[in-house]
Every structure is written in structure tokens, then in C-alpha cells.
Short mmCIF file of C-alpha atoms in Angstrom, two decimals:
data_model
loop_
_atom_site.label_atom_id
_atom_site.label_comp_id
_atom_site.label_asym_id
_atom_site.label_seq_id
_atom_site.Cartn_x
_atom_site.Cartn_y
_atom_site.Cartn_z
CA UNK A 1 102.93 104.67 56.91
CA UNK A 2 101.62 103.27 59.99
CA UNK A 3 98.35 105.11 59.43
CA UNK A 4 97.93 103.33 56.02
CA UNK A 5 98.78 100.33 56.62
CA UNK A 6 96.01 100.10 59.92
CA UNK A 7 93.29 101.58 57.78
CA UNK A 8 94.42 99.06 54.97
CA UNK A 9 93.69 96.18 57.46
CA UNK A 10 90.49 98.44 58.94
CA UNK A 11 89.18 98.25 54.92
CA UNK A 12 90.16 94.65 54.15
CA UNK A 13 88.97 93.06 57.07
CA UNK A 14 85.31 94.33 56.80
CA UNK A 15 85.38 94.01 52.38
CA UNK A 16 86.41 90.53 52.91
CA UNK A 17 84.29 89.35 56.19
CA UNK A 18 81.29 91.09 53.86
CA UNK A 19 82.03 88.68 50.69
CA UNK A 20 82.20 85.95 53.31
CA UNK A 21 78.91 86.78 54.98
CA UNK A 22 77.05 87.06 51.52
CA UNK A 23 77.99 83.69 50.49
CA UNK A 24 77.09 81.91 53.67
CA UNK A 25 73.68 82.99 53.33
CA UNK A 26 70.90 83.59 56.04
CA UNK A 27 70.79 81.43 59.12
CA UNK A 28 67.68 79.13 59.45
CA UNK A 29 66.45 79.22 62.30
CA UNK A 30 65.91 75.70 64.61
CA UNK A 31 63.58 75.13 67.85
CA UNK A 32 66.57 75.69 69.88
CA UNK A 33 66.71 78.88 71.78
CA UNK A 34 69.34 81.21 70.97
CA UNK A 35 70.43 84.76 71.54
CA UNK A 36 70.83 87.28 68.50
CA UNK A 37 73.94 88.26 70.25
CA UNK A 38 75.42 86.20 72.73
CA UNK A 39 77.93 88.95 73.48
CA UNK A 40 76.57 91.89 75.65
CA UNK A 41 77.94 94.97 76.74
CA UNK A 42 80.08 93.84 79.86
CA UNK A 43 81.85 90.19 79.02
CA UNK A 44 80.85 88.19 82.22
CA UNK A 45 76.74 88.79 81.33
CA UNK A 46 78.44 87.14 78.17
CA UNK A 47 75.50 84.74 77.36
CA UNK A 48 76.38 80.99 75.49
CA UNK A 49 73.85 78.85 77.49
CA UNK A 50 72.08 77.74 73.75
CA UNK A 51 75.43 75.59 73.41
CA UNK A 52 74.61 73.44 76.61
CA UNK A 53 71.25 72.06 74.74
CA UNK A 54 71.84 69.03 72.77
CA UNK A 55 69.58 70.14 69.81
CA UNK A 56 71.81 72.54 68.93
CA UNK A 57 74.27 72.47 65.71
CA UNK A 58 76.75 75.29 64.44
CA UNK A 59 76.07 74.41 60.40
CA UNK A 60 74.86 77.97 60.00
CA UNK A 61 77.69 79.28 61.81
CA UNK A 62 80.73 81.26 60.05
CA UNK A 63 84.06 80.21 60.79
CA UNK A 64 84.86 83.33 63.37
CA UNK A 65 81.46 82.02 64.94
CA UNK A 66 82.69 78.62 65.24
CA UNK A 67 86.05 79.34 66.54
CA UNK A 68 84.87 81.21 69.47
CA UNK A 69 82.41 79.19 70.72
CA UNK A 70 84.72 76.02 70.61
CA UNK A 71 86.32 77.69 73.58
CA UNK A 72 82.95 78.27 75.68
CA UNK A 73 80.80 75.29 77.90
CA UNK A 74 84.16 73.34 77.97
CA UNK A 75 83.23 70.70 80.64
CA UNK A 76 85.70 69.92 82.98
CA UNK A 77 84.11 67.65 85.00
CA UNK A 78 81.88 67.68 88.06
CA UNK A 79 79.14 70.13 86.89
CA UNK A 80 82.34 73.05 86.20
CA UNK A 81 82.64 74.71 82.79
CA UNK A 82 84.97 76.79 81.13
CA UNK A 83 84.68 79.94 78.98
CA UNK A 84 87.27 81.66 77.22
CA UNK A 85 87.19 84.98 75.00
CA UNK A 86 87.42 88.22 74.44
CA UNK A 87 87.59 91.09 72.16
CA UNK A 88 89.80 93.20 69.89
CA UNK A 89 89.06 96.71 68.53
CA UNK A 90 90.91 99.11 66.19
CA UNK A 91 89.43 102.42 65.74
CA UNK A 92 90.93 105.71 64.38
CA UNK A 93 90.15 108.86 64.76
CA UNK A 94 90.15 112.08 63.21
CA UNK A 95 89.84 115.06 65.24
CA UNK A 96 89.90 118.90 64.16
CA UNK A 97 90.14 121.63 65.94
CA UNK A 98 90.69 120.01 69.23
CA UNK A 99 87.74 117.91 68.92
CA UNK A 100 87.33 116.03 72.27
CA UNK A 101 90.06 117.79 74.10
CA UNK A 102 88.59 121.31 73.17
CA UNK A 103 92.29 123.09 73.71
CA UNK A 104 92.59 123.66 69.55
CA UNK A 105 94.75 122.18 66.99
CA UNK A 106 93.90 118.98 64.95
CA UNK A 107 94.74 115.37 66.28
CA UNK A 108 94.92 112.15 64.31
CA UNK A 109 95.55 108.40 65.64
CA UNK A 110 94.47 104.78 66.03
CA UNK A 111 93.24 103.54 69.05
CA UNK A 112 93.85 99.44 70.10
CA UNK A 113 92.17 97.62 72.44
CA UNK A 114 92.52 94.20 73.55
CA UNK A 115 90.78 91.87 75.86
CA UNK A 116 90.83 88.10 76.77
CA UNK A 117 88.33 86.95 79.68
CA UNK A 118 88.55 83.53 81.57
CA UNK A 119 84.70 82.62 83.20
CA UNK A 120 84.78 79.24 85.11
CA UNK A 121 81.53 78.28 86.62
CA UNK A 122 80.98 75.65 89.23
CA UNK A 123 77.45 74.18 89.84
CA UNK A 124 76.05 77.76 88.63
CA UNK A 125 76.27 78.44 92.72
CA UNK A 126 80.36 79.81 92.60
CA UNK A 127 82.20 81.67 89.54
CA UNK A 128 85.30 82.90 89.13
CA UNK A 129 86.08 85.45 86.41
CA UNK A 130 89.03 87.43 85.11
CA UNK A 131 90.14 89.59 82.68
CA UNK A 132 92.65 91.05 81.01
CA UNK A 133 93.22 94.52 78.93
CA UNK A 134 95.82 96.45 77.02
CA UNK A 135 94.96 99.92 75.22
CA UNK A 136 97.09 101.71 73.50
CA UNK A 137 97.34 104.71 71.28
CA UNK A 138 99.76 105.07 67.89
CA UNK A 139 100.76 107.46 65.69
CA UNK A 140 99.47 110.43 67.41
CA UNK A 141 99.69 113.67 66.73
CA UNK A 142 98.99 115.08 70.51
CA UNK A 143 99.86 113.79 73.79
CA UNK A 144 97.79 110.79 74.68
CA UNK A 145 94.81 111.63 77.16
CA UNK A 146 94.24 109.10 80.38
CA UNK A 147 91.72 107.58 78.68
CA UNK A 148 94.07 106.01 75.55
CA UNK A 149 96.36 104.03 77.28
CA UNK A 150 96.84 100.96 79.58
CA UNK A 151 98.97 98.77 78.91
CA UNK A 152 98.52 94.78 80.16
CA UNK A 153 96.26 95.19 82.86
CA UNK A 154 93.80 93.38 85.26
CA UNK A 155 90.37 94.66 84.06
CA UNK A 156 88.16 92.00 86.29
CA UNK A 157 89.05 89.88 88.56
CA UNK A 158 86.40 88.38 90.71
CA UNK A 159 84.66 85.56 92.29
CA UNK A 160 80.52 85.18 92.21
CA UNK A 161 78.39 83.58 94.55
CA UNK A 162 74.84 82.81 93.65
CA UNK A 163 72.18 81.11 95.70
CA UNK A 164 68.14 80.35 95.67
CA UNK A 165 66.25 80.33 98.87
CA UNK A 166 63.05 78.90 98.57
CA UNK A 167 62.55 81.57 95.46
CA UNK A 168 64.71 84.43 97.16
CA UNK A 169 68.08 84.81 94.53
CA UNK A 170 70.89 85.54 96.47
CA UNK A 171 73.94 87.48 94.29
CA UNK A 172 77.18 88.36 95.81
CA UNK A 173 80.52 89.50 94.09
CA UNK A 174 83.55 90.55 95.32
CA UNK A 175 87.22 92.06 93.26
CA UNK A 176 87.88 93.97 90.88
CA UNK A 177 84.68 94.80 88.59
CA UNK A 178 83.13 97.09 85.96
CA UNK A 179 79.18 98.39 87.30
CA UNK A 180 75.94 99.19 85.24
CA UNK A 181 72.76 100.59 86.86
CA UNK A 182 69.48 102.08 85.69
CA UNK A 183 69.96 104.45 82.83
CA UNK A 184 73.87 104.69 82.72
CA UNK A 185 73.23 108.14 83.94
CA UNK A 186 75.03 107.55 87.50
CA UNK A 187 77.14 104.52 87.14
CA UNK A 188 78.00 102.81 83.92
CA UNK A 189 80.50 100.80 82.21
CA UNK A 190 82.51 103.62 79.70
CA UNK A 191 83.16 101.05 77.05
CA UNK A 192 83.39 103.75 74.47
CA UNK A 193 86.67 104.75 75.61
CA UNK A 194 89.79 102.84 75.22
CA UNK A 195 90.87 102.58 79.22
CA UNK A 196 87.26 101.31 80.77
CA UNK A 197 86.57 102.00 84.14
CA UNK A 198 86.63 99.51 87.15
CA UNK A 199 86.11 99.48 91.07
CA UNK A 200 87.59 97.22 93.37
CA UNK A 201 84.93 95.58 96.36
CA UNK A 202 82.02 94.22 97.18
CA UNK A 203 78.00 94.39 95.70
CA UNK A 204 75.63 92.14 96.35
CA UNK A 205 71.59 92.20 94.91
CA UNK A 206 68.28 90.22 96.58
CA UNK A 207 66.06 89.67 94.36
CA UNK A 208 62.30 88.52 94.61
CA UNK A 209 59.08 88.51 92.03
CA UNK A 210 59.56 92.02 90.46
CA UNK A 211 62.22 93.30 93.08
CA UNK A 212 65.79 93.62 93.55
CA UNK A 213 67.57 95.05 96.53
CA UNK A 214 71.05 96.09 95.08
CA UNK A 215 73.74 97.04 97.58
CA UNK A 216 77.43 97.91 96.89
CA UNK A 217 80.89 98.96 98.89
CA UNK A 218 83.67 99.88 96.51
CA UNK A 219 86.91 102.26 95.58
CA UNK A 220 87.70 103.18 91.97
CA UNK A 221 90.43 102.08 90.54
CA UNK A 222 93.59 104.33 89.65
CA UNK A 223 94.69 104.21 85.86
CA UNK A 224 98.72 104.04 85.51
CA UNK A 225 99.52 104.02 82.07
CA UNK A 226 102.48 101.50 82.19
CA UNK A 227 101.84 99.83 85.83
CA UNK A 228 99.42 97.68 87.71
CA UNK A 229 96.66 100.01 88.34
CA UNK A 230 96.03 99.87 92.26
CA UNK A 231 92.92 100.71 94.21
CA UNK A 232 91.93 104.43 94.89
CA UNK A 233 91.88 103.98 98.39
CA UNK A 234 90.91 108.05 99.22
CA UNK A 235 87.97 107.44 97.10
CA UNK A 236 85.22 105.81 98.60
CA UNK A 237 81.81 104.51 96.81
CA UNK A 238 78.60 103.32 98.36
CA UNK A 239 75.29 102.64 97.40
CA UNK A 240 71.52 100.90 97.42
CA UNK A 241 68.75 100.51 95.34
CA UNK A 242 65.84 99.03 95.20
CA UNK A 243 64.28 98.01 92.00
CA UNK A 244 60.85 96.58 90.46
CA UNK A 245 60.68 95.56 87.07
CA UNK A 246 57.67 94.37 85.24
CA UNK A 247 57.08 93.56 81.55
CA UNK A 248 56.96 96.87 80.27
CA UNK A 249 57.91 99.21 83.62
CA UNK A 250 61.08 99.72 85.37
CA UNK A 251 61.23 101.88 87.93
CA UNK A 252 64.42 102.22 90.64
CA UNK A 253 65.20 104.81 94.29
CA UNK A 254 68.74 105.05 94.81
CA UNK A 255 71.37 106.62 97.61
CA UNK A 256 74.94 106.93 96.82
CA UNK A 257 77.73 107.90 98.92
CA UNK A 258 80.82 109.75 97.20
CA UNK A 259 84.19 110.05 99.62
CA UNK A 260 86.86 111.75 98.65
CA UNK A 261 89.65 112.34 101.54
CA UNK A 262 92.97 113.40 99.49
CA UNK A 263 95.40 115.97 100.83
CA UNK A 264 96.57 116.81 97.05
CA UNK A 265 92.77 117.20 95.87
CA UNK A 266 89.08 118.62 97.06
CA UNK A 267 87.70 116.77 99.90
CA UNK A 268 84.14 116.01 99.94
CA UNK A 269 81.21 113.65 101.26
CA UNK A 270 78.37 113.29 98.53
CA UNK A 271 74.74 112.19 99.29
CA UNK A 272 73.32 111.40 96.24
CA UNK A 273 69.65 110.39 96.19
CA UNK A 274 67.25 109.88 93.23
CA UNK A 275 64.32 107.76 91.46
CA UNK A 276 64.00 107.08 87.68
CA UNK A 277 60.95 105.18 85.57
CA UNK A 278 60.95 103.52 82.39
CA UNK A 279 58.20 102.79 80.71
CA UNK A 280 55.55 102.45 77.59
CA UNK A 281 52.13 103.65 77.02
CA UNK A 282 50.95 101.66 74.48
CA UNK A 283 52.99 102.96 71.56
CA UNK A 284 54.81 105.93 73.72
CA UNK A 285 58.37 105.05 75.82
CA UNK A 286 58.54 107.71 78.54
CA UNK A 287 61.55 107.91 80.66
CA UNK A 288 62.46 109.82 83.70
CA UNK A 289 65.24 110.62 86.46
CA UNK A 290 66.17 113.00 89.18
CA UNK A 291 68.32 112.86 91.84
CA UNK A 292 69.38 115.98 94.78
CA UNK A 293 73.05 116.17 96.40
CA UNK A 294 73.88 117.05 100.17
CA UNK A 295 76.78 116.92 101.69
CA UNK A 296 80.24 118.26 102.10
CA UNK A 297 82.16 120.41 98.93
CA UNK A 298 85.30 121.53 100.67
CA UNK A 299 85.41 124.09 103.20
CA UNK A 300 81.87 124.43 102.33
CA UNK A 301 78.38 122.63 101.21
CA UNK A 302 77.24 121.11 98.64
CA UNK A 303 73.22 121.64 97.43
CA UNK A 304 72.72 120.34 93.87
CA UNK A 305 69.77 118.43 92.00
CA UNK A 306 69.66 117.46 88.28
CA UNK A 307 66.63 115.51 86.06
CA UNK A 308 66.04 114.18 82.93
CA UNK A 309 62.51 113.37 80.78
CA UNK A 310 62.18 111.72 77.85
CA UNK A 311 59.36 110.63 75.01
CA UNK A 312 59.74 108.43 72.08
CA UNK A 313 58.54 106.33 69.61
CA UNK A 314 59.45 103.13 67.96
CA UNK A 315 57.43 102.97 64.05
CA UNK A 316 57.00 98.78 64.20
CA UNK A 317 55.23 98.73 61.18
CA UNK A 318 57.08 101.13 59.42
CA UNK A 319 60.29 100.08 56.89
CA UNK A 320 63.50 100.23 58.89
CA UNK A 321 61.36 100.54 61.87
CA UNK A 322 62.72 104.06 62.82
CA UNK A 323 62.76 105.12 66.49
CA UNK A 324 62.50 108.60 67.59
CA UNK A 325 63.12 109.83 70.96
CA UNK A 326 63.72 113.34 72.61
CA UNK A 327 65.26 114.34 75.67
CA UNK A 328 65.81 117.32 78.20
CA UNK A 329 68.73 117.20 80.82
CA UNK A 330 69.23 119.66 83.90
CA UNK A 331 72.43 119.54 86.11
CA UNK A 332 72.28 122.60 88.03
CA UNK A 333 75.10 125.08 88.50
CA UNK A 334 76.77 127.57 90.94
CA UNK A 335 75.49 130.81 90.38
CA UNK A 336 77.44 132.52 93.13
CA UNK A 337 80.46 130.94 93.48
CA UNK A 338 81.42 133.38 96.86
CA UNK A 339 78.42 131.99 99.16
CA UNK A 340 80.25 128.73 100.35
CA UNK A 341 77.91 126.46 99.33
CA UNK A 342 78.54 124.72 95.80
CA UNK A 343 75.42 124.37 93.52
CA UNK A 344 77.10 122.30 90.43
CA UNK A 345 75.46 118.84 90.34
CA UNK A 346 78.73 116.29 90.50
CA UNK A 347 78.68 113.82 88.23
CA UNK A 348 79.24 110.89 89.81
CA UNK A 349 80.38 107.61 87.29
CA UNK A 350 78.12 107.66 83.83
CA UNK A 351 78.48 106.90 80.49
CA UNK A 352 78.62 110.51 79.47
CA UNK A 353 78.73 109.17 75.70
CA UNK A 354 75.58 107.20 75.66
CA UNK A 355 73.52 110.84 76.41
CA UNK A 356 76.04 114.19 76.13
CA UNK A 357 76.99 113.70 72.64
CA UNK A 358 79.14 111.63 70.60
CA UNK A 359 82.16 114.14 70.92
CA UNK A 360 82.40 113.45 74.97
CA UNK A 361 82.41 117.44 75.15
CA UNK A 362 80.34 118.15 78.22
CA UNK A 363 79.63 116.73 81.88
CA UNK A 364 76.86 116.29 83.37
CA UNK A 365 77.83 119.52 85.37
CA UNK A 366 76.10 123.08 85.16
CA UNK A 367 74.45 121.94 82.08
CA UNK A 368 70.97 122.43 80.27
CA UNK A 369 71.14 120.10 77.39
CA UNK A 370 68.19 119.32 74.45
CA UNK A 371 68.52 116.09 72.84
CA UNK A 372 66.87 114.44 70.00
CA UNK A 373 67.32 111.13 68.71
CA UNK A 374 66.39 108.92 65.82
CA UNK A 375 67.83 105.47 64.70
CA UNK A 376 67.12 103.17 61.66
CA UNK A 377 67.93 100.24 60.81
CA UNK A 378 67.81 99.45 56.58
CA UNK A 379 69.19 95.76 56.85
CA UNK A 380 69.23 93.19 59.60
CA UNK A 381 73.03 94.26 59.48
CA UNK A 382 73.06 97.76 58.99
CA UNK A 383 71.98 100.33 61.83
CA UNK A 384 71.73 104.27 61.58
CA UNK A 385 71.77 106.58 63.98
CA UNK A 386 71.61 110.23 64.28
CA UNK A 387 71.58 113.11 67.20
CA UNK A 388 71.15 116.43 67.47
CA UNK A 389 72.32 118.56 70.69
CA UNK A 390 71.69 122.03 71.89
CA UNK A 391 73.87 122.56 75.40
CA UNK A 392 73.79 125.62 77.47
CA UNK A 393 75.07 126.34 80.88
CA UNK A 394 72.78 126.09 83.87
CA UNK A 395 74.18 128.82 84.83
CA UNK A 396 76.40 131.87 83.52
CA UNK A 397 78.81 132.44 85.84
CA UNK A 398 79.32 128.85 86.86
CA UNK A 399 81.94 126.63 85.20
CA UNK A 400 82.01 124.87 82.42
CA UNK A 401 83.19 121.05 82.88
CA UNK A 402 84.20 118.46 80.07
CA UNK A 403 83.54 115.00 80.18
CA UNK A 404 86.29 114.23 82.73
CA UNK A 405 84.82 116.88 85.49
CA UNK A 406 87.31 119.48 84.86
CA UNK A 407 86.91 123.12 84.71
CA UNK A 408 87.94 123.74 81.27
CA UNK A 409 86.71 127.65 81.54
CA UNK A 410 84.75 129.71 83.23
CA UNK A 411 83.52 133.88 83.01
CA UNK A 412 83.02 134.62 86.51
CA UNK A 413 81.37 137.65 85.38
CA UNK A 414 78.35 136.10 83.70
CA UNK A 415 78.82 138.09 80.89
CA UNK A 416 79.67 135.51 78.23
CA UNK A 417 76.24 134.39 78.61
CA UNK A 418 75.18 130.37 78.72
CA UNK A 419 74.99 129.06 74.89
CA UNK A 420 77.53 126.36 74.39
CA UNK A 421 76.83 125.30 70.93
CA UNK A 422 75.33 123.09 68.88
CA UNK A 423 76.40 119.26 67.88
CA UNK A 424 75.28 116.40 65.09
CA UNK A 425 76.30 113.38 65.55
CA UNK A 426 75.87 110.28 62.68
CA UNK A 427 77.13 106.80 63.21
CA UNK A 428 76.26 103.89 60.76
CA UNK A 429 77.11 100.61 62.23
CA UNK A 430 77.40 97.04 59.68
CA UNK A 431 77.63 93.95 61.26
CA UNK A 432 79.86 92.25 58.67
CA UNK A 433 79.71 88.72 60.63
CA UNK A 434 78.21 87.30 63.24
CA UNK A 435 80.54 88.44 65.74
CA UNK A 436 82.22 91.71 64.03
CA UNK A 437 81.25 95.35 63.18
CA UNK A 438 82.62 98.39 61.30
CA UNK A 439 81.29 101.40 62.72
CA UNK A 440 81.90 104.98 61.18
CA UNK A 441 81.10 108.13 62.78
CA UNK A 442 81.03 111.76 62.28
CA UNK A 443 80.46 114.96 64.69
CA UNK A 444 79.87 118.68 64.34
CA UNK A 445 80.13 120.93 66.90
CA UNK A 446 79.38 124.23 66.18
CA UNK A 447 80.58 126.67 69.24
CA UNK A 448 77.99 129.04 70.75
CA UNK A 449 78.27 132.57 72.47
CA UNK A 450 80.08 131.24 75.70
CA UNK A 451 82.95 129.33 73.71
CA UNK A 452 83.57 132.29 71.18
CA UNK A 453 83.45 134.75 74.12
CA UNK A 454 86.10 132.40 76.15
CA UNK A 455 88.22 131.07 73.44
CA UNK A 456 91.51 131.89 73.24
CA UNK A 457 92.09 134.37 70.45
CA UNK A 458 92.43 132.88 67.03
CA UNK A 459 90.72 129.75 67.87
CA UNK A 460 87.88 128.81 65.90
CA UNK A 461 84.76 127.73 67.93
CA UNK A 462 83.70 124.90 66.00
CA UNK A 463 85.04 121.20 66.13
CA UNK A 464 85.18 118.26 64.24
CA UNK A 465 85.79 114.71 64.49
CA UNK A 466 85.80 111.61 62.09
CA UNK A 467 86.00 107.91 63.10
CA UNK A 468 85.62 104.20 62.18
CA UNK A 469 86.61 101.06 64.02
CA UNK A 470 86.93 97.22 63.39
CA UNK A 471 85.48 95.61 66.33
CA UNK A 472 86.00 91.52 66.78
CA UNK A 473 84.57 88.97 69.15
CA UNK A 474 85.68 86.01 70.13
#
């Protein structure tokens, strides 16, 4: 009952916010400057500057519009303002054959997610910035997964300092805090997921012209389903960066340091050190990354190196202005797992659902993966997008590692060979207002040599997994 009545409110929530947007008609546009979407993918980069100019006027807004931004730019006085917001998202899924969790059986449930932020700026030079989260999972078939649940928690909480000298920016923060750099191949905010992912300490950037000098000194934070989630403090993250940015270039070095001292887990010391490039020739968007590990992998060493290139193409002129983009990943493997020294690129913090598939069924671990890519958009409101994946091991008689780093299986022998399978993914997302989506999804894996070799017996190779969500700003 539970299930119908959440996909009830899932179904009339985006048929009546789409009566609603028909009949308010296109926005006109004015000479003041505004974003297309204020909201961005981590709250505090939230953008509502447009409502400090006095030219502007909400008479095109709709009411959910107007209702938020009556609680952002509150002045309080002596050069401080006030936002408040947030977000709430209801999504179900639909999983078969242990889609996601790959350990067989079929799984259905709704996923909620609530957040409320608090941003108070003072004379742009000092912010403070909270906020709050509670996920939670109902009607489940399956145990929950530590990624479903986390109840009334402290996402963010942290304080901003931000200073020009004589054209040198000066950005420090310090607390609790969600991270985004380069690609989202390395370190990235998982907002996919219901429990997102936070660290708690200190970064800092310097940036000048074109560059930025990005330095940072944190521990992750440890999820506890029903309790304040403390800091990791036998995990230990470091890292710089140095960045130049142009127009139509961006190109970034990096070192990262990954400490793990835990008597109940692997200990390790993890040099990470890469370079990627963005970029556009004319109408071509290259991309590229690579990165080698040194370091310590338990009693022994660890020697890994991974990369990723990339071409595409965005048709301007073209109806629905399609973009098309392929894409081949390497993250080597151990192919001798007796030498002492550990060959399986470790992935370090990513958003593994931005590039591995929409299914979250790999890591970026012992994995050869072919990806190809093309999005539409038919409306202003409507977006399409569509993937195809071909994953294979690196190597055969390494391990094979889901999304969460775990060695889900592994044929020491070699002899199930390296073919993982096969996945399509399709997502059309409909921006019903100006500040809420419905998004529905659907993936396919079909299983390869490797998983029918390894499966347990009777379990079907192939997967699949259905979705939509209701996703509201305010």
C-alpha cells in the first residue's frame, strides 16, 4: 500500500506541476542577468546573486519559484545576508536480479532524501554554512545497503574565508564538507546516492589569471545509520593541484595522499599522482586523464596506473542539438596476486555513476571499460540520454570490485577469462517547473563470460533495474 500510495504522489506531483507550467507560459526574458539554474550540484555554489539587482522582478516566476527565493538575500543588516533552502527527493526503484548489489534475487523500494541548508554571508569576506540530511529507505524488499540510510544528520557544516590581494583570491574553508575536482574521476560529490559523502578539515585554493593552487587536509566521514556520523580518524586524505583554465582549455597535475592505519582493516599509504586536459578543437571536445600509484598495500607494495581518453561532439545546429561522446577507461589489475606487490589501481573518492554505468556495478578497479555516450534534448524541458558499456577485467586472475571497492569475486586461476558484460542505460529527465524534475531510468546488464563462469549456480547473469524520482528545490 505504501508503494502505491508514494508512486501516486510521484505521478500527481509531476501531472499537476506540468498543467501548472503550461499555463504560466514562457518566461520573457529582462536585461537583468540571471542563471538558468540557480541551483547547482553542491548547495553552497547555490547561486541567487540576480536577486540582489534592483531591476529584477519575479512576475514570470511560478509559485514554487517564488517561495524559495523569498527565503534567499534576506538582509540582516550590516552588509550580512541570509539564505535558506534545500531539497527533497523521492525516487523508487526497481531492481531484478540483484541489480546493484549483484548477489541475485529482485529488490523493490523508495528511496527519501531530505535536505535544508542555512548560508549566512558577511561582507562576501566570512561565510558560515550548514546543512542538514535525512535518507531513508521504505518498503524494501532486501536489507538496506550503507548507502540508503541516514537518518538526521550534519551533512556541512563549515565556515569560509575569502580574501583579494591586490588581484590574488584567497579561499579557505574549514568543517565538515562535500569535495568536487577535475573530472569527478578522483574526488566527487556522490549525489546520486541517497547517503552523500563528506570529509571533515581543511582546503584552501590561490587563485590568479588562469591559475588555481588547490590544497586540502581532511578525514572521511563515518556513516552510522541512526547516530551522529563522527570523523574517520584512521583515514587520512591529502592533496594539491594546480590548475589553469582558459576559455575553452582546462587542464590540472594533482598528488593525493591516501592513509589508512586501522587494526580491523588493510593498512596502506597511497601516492596518487596524475594530469588531465579538457578541451575543444573547433567542433571536437577531447578529454584526457592518467594518474600512477606508489606506496604501501599491506605487508607489501603498491604499483598501479589507470587513464582515460575521450572524443565528442556537440551537433549546434542540429534539432535537439545531440551530443555524442566516446570513452576508454584503464584501471590496471593484479595479475599475480603471490608477488607482494599489488597492481589494482585503488579508487580513491569518484562519482563512479557519472562514468561506470548507471547500475553502480563496477569500480574503477582492474577494469577495461568502453563507453559511448549520446544525449538529446527535444524541449527546453525535456533531456535524453543514453549509454552503452562494454567492461572487462584488466586482468583475469585479478579481482573483480563493485562500486564500493569490494571484492565481490574473483577466479584466481584466470580461467574464467575477463568479459564482464554488457550494459544500456536510458534516462529521460522533464523539468516540470522551474525548480523540479521527474527523472525515469532504465538499465540492462547483460552478464559476460567471467560472471556466468563465477555465478553461483542457478543465478542468471543478467540484471535489471527500473527507476523514477520526484526531485524538489527550494
Amino acid at each position: 500500500m505504501k508503494k502505491i500510495i508514494a508512486s501516486t504522489v510521484i505521478l500527481i506531483g509531476g501531472v499537476s506541476a506540468t498543467f501548472n507550467a503550461s499555463a504560466q507560459g514562457n518566461n520573457q526574458e529582462t536585461e537583468c542577468v540571471r542563471p538558468a539554474n540557480p541551483y547547482k550540484m553542491t548547495s553552497f555554489d547555490n547561486d541567487f546573486s540576480y536577486l540582489d539587482q534592483d531591476c529584477y522582478t519575479d512576475n514570470q516566476d511560478n509559485f514554487l519559484t517564488k517561495a524559495g527565493d523569498s527565503l534567499k538575500r534576506i538582509d540582516l543588516g550590516n552588509d550580512i545576508k541570509l539564505d535558506l533552502g534545500g531539497e527533497y527527493r523521492l525516487r523508487y526503484h526497481n531492481e531484478n536480479n540483484g541489480a546493484r548489489r549483484r548477489i541475485g534475487g529482485d529488490n523493490s523500494y523508495f528511496l527519501s532524501r531530505f535536505q535544508a541548508y542555512a548560508n549566512l554571508e558577511i561582507n562576501k569576506n566570512i561565510r558560515f554554512y550548514g546543512k542538514f540530511l535525512d535518507a531513508s529507505i521504505f518498503d524494501e524488499d532486501l536489507p538496506p545497503v550503507g548507502s540508503d540510510v541516514n537518518r538526521h544528520d550534519l551533512l556541512n557544516g563549515f565556515v569560509d574565508l575569502n580574501f583579494d590581494v591586490e588581484g590574488t583570491k584567497i579561499f579557505v574553508r574549514a568543517g565538515r564538507q562535500e569535495m568536487t575536482f577535475g573530472q569527478r574521476r578522483q574526488i566527487a560529490v556522490n549525489n546520486w546516492v541517497n547517503v552523500k559523502r563528506a570529509f571533515d578539515g581543511v582546503r584552501a585554493a590561490i587563485s590568479r589569471d588562469n591559475l588555481t593552487l588547490n590544497v586540502f587536509s581532511v578525514n572521511p566521514r563515518r556513516v552510522l545509520a541512526d547516530q551522529a556520523d563522527p570523523t574517520n580518524d584512521n583515514q587520512d586524505f591529502d592533496g594539491a593541484s594546480i590548475q589553469y583554465t582558459a576559455s575553452d582549455q582546462d587542464i590540472e597535475t594533482y598528488v593525493y595522499r591516501l592513509n589508512q592505519d586501522d587494526p580491523l582493516r588493510t593498512t596502506y599509504k597511497i601516492y596518487t599522482i596524475g594530469a588531465r586536459y579538457k578541451g575543444s578543437v573547433q567542433d571536437i571536445m577531447l578529454e584526457a586523464e592518467g594518474a600512477i600509484q606508489r606506496g604501501d598495500f599491506g605487508t607489501g607494495d603498491i604499483n598501479a596506473e589507470f587513464f582515460v581518453v575521450g572524443i565528442g561532439h556537440q551537433f549546434k545546429d542540429v534539432t535537439w542539438k545531440p551530443t555524442i561522446w566516446a570513452h576508454y577507461d584503464y584501471h590496471s589489475g593484479d595479475g599475480d596476486p603471490t608477488d607482494g606487490v599489488n597492481d589494482t589501481y585503488f579508487q580513491l573518492f569518484p562519482a563512479a555513476h557519472a562514468w561506470m554505468g548507471l547500475i553502480d556495478f563496477t569500480a574503477r578497479q582492474n577494469l577495461k571499460s568502453i563507453r559511448v555516450r549520446a544525449t538529446v534534448n527535444p524541449t527546453k524541458k525535456l533531456s535524453i540520454d543514453t549509454q552503452l558499456h562494454k567492461f572487462n577485467l584488466a586482468e583475469a586472475r585479478g579481482a573483480f570490485f563493485n562500486a564500493s571497492r569490494v571484492n565481490v569475486r574473483q577466479d584466481p586461476t584466470g580461467a574464467a577469462g575477463t568479459d564482464l558484460g554488457m550494459e544500456f542505460d536510458i534516462t529521460a529527465k522533464y523539468r516540470i517547473l522551474q525548480r523540479a524534475e521527474i527523472l525515469v531510468g532504465y538499465s540492462r546488464f547483460w552478464g559476460g563470460n567471467f560472471i556466468d563462469a563465477t555465478n553461483p549456480v542457478g543465478t542468471n547473469s543478467n540484471a535489471d533495474f527500473l527507476y523514477t524520482h520526484l526531485r524538489v528545490n527550494f
